[in-house]
Short mmCIF file of C-alpha atoms in Angstrom, two decimals:
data_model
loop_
_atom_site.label_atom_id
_atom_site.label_comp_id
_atom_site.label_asym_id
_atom_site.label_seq_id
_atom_site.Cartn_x
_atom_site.Cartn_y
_atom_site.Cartn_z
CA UNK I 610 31.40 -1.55 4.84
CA UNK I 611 30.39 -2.35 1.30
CA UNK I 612 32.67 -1.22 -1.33
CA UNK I 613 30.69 1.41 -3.25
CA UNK I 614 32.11 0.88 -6.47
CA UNK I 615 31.70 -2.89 -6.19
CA UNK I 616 29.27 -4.30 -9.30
CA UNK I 617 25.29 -4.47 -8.34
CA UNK I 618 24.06 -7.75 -8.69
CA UNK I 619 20.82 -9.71 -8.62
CA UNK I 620 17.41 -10.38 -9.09
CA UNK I 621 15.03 -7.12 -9.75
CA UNK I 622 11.39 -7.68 -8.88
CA UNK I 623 8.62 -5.15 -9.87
CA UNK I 624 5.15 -4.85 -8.97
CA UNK I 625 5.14 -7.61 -6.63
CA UNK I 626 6.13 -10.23 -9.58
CA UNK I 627 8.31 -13.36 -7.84
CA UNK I 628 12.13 -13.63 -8.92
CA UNK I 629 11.96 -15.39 -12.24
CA UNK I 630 13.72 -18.45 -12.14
CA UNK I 631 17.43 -16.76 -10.93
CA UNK I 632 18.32 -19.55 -8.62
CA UNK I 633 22.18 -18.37 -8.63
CA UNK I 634 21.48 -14.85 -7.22
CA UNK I 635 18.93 -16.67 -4.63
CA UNK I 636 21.80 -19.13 -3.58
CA UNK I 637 24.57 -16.56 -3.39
CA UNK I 638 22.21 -14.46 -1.13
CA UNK I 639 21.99 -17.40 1.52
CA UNK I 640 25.42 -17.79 1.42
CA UNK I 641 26.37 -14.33 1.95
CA UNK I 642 28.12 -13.51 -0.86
CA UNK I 643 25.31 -10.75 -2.45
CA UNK I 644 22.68 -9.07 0.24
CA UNK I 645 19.97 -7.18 -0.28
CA UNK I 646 20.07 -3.47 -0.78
CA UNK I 647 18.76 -1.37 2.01
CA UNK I 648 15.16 0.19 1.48
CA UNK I 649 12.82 2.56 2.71
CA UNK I 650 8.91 2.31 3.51
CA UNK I 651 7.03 5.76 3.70
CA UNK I 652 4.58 6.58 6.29
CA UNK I 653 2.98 9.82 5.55
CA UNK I 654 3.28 12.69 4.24
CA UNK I 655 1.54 15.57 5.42
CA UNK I 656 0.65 19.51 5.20
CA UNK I 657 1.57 20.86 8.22
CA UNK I 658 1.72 24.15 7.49
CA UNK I 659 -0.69 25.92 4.84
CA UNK I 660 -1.17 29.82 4.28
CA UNK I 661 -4.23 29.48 2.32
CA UNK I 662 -5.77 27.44 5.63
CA UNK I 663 -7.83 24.75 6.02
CA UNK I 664 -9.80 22.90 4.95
CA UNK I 665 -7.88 22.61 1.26
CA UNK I 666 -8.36 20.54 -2.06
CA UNK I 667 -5.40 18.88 -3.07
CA UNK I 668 -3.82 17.42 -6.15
CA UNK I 669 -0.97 16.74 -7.89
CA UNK I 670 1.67 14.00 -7.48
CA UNK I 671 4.15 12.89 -4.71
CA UNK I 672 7.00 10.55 -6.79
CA UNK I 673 10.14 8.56 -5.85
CA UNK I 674 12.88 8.17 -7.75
CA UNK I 675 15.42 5.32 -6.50
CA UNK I 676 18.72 3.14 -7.08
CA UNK I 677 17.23 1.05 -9.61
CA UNK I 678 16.08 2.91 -12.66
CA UNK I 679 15.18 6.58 -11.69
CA UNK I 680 11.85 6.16 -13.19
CA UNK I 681 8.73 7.78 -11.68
CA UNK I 682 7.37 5.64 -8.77
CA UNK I 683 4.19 7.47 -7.24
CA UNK I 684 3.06 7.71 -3.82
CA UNK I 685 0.63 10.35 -4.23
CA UNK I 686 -1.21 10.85 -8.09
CA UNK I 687 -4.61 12.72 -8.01
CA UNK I 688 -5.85 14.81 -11.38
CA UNK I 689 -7.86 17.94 -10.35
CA UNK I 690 -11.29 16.50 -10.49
CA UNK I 691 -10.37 13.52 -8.43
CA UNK I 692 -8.72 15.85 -5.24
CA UNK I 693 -8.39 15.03 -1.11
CA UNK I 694 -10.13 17.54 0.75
CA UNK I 695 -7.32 18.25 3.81
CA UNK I 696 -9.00 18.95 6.86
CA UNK I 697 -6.54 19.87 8.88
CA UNK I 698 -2.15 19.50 9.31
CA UNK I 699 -2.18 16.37 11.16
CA UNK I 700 -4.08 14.44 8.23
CA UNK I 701 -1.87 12.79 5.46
CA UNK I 702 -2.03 12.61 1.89
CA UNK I 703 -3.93 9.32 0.76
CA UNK I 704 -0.89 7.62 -0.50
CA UNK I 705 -1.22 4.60 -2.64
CA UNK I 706 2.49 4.17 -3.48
CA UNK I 707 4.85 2.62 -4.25
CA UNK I 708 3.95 -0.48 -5.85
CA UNK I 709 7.45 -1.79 -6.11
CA UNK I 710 9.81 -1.54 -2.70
CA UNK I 711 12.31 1.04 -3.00
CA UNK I 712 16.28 0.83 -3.83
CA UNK I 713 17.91 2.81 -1.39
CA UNK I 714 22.15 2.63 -2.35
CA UNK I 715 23.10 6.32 -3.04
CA UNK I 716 19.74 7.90 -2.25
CA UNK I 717 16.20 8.09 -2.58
CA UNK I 718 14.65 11.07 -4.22
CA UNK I 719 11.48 12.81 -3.59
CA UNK I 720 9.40 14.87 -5.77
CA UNK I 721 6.39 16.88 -4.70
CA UNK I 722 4.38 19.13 -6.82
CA UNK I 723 0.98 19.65 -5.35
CA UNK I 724 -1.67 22.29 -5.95
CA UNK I 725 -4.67 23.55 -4.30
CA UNK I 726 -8.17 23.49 -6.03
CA UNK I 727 -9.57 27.30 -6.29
CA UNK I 728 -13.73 27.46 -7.71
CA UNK I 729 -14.17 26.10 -11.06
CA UNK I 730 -11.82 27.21 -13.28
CA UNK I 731 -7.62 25.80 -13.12
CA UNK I 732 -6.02 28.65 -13.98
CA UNK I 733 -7.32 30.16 -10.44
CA UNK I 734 -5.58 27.28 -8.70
CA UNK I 735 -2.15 27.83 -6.65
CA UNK I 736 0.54 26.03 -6.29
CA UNK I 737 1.32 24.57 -3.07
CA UNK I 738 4.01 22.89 -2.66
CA UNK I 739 6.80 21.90 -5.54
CA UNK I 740 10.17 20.84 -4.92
CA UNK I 741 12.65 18.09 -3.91
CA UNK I 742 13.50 16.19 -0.58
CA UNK I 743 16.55 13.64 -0.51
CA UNK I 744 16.88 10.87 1.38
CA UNK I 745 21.03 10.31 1.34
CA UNK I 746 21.32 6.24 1.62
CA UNK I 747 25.52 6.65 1.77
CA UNK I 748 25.25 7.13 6.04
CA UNK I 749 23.16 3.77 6.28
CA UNK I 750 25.84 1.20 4.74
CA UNK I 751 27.18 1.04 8.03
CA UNK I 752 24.80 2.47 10.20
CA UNK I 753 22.74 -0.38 12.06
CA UNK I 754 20.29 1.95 14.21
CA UNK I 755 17.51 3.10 11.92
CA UNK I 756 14.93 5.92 12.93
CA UNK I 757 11.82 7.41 11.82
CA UNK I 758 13.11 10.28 9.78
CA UNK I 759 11.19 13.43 8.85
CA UNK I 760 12.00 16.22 6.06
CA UNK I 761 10.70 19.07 5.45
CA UNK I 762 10.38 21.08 2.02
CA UNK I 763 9.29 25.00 2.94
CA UNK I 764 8.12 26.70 0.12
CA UNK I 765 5.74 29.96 -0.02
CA UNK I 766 2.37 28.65 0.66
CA UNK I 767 3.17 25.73 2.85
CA UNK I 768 5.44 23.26 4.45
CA UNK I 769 5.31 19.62 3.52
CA UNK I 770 6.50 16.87 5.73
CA UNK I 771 7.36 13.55 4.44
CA UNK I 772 7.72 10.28 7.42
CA UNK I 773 10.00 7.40 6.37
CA UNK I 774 12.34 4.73 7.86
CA UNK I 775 15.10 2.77 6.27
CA UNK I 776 15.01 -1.04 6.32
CA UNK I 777 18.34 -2.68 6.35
CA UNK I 778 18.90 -4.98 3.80
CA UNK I 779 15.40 -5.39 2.90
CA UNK I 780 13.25 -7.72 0.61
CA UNK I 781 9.70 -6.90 -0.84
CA UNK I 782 6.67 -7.73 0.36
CA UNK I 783 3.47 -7.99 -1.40
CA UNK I 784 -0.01 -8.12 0.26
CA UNK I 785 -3.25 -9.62 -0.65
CA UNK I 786 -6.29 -10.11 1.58
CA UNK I 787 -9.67 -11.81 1.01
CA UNK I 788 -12.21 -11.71 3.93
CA UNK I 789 -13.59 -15.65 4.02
CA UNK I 790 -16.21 -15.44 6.70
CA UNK I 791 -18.22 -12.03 7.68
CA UNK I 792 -17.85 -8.82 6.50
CA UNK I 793 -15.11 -6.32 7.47
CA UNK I 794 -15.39 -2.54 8.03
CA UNK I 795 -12.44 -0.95 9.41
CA UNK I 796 -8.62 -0.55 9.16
CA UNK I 797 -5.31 -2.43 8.15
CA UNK I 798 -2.06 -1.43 9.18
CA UNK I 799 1.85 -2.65 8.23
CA UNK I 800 4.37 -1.97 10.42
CA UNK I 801 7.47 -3.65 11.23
CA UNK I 802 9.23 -5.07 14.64
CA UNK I 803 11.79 -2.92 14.36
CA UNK I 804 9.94 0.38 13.30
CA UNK I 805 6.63 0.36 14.56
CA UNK I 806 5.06 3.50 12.77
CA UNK I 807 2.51 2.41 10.79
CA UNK I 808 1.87 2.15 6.72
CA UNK I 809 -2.13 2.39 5.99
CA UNK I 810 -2.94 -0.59 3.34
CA UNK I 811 -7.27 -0.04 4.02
CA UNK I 812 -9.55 2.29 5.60
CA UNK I 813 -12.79 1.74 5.28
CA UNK I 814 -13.46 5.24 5.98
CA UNK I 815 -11.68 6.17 2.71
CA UNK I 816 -12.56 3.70 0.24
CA UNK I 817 -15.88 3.91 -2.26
CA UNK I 818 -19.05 2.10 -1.00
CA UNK I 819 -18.66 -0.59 -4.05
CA UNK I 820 -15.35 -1.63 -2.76
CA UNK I 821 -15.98 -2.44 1.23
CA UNK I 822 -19.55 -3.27 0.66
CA UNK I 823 -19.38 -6.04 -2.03
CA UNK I 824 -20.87 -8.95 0.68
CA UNK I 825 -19.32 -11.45 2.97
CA UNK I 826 -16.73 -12.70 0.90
CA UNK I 827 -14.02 -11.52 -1.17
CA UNK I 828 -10.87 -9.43 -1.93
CA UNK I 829 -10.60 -6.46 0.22
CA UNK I 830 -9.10 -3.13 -1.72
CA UNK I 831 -5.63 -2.09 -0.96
CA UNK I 832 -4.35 1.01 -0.66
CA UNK I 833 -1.00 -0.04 -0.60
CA UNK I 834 0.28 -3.76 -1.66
CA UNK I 835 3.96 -3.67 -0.81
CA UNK I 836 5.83 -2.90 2.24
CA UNK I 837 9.98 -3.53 2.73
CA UNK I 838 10.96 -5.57 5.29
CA UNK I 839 14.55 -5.84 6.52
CA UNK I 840 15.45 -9.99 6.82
CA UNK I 841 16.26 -9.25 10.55
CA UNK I 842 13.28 -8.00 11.03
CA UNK I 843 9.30 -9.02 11.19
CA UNK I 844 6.54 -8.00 8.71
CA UNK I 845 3.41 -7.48 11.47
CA UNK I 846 -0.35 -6.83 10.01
CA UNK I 847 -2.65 -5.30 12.78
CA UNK I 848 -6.45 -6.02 11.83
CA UNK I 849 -9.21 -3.59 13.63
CA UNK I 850 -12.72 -3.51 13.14
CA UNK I 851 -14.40 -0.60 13.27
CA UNK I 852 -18.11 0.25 14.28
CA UNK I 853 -20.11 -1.21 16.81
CA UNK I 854 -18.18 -4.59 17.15
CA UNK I 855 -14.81 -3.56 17.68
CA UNK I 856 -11.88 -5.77 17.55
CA UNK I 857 -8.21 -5.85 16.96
CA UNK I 858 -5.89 -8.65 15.73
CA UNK I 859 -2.26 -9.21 14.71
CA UNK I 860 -0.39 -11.37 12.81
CA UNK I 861 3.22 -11.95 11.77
CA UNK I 862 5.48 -13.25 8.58
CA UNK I 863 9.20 -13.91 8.94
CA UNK I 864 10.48 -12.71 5.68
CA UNK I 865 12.48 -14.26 3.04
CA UNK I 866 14.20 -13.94 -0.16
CA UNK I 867 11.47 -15.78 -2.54
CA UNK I 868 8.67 -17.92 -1.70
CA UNK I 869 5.47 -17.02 -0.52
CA UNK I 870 3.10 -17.25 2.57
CA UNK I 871 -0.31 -17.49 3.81
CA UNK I 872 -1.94 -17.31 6.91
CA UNK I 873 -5.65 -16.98 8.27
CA UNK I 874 -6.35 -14.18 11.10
CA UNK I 875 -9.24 -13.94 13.25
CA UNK I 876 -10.72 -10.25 14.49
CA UNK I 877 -13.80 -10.70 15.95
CA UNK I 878 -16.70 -12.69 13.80
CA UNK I 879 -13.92 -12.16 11.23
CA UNK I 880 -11.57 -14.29 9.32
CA UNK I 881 -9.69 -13.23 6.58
CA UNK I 882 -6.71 -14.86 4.59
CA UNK I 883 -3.59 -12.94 4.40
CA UNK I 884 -1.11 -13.83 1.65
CA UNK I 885 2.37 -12.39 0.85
CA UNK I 886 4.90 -12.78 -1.77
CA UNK I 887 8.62 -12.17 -1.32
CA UNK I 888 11.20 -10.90 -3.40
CA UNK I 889 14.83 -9.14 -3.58
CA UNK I 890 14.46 -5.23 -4.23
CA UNK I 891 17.98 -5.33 -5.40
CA UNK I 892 21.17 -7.28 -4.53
CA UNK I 893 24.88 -5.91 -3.82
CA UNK I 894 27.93 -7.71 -4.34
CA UNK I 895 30.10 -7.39 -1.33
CA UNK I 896 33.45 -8.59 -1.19
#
């Protein structure tokens, strides 16, 4: 077990940037003396219970607040005349967060304060949900069996749900991918081998026309760019195409502390180039 009032050290990497140039942290990570901090990847999170019904316009924000520097980190950030229509409880909240993988050492926090869209004037709108959730990161120093949690905040008009896992000492990934022969329509998932929920990064479905229909060629628009990956584990991108070719392809990256890597997938008349960029969330010392 890591001694919890042991020093934090390493190399802090935001918004997918690579470490910058701290070859000591890097080395003492291979040779065991630091490890990377444990994370957590979000899945969804959802209204499954609403007493003003369905369907429902939503806005508002869905933040994180971590280890590293308790600053806002948004999964969820929509101003009233940008809202999701809900359709029902068993669709999630668009999330397009968090850009930076998440510290988990004493806990995660979770802030939700979401409001419901009511005719044309604000000050008929009602709040829907607004609150805390906590995800306690003391139980996973030692645990090694990680599960798809769910909490629950319960507040007058509704019951929010938010899906996560913990990755055990986990590095960032970041995820770019350009479409270099056809055209694609259809959906991108991250998942991991160990946890095999599912983290949305494109759905054609749910993007503007000007994004997914911009030719045969080019950067496709991310919902999500980063996803945490334990080192014992396997980053794995599924690929499905949509419409009236349908196809479905998989690929997989071993991750690593730095470095980056690229790889071409093919779904269907499809071919896309996948690149990723690692790098440390956060490193503990451990004695």
């Amino acid at each position: 077990m890591r001694d919890t009032d042991a020093p934090i050290h390493g190399t802090v990497c935001k918004n997918g940037q690579k470490p910058s140039g701290d070859d000591d942290s890097l080395e003492d990570v291979s040779q065991g003396r630091f490890v990377p901090c444990n994370s957590a990847n979000v899945f969804s999170v959802k209204i499954v219970d609403s007493n003003v019904g369905f369907p429902i316009q939503v806005y508002g924000t869905v933040i994180a607040r971590d280890s590293l520097d308790l600053k806002c980190v948004y999964l969820f950030n929509r101003r009233r005349d940008d809202c999701q229509l809900v359709l029902s409880k068993d669709e999630s909240l668009i999330l397009t967060g968090p850009k930076r993988g998440l510290a988990l050492i004493d806990g995660i926090y979770f802030e939700v304060n979401l409001k419901v869209k009511c005719g044309g004037r604000k000050h008929k709108d009602k709040q829907l949900s607004k609150g805390f959730l906590g995800l306690d990161g003391v139980p996973y120093i030692s645990q090694d069996e990680i599960e798809v949690q769910r909490y629950a905040l319960d507040t007058m008009l509704s019951q929010v749900v938010l899906t996560c896992a913990v990755d055990k000492n986990a590095v960032e990934a970041t995820i770019a991918i350009e479409v270099i022969q056809g055209k694609f329509y259809g959906e991108i998932n991250a998942c991991t081998t160990g946890i095999r929920d599912s983290i949305v990064l494109h759905d054609s479905k749910i993007m503007t026309a000007d994004s997914t229909d911009n030719g045969t060629k080019g950067a496709i628009p991310l919902l999500r760019h980063v996803v945490s990956v334990g080192l014992k584990e396997k980053l794995i991108l599924t690929v499905a195409r949509t419409g009236a070719c349908k196809a479905k392809s998989a690929i997989k990256f071993t991750p690593r502390v730095n470095g980056g890597d690229e790889k071409e997938i093919t779904c269907g008349f499809i071919k896309m180039r996948v690149k990723v960029i690692w790098s440390i969330i956060l490193c503990l010392h451990i004695d």
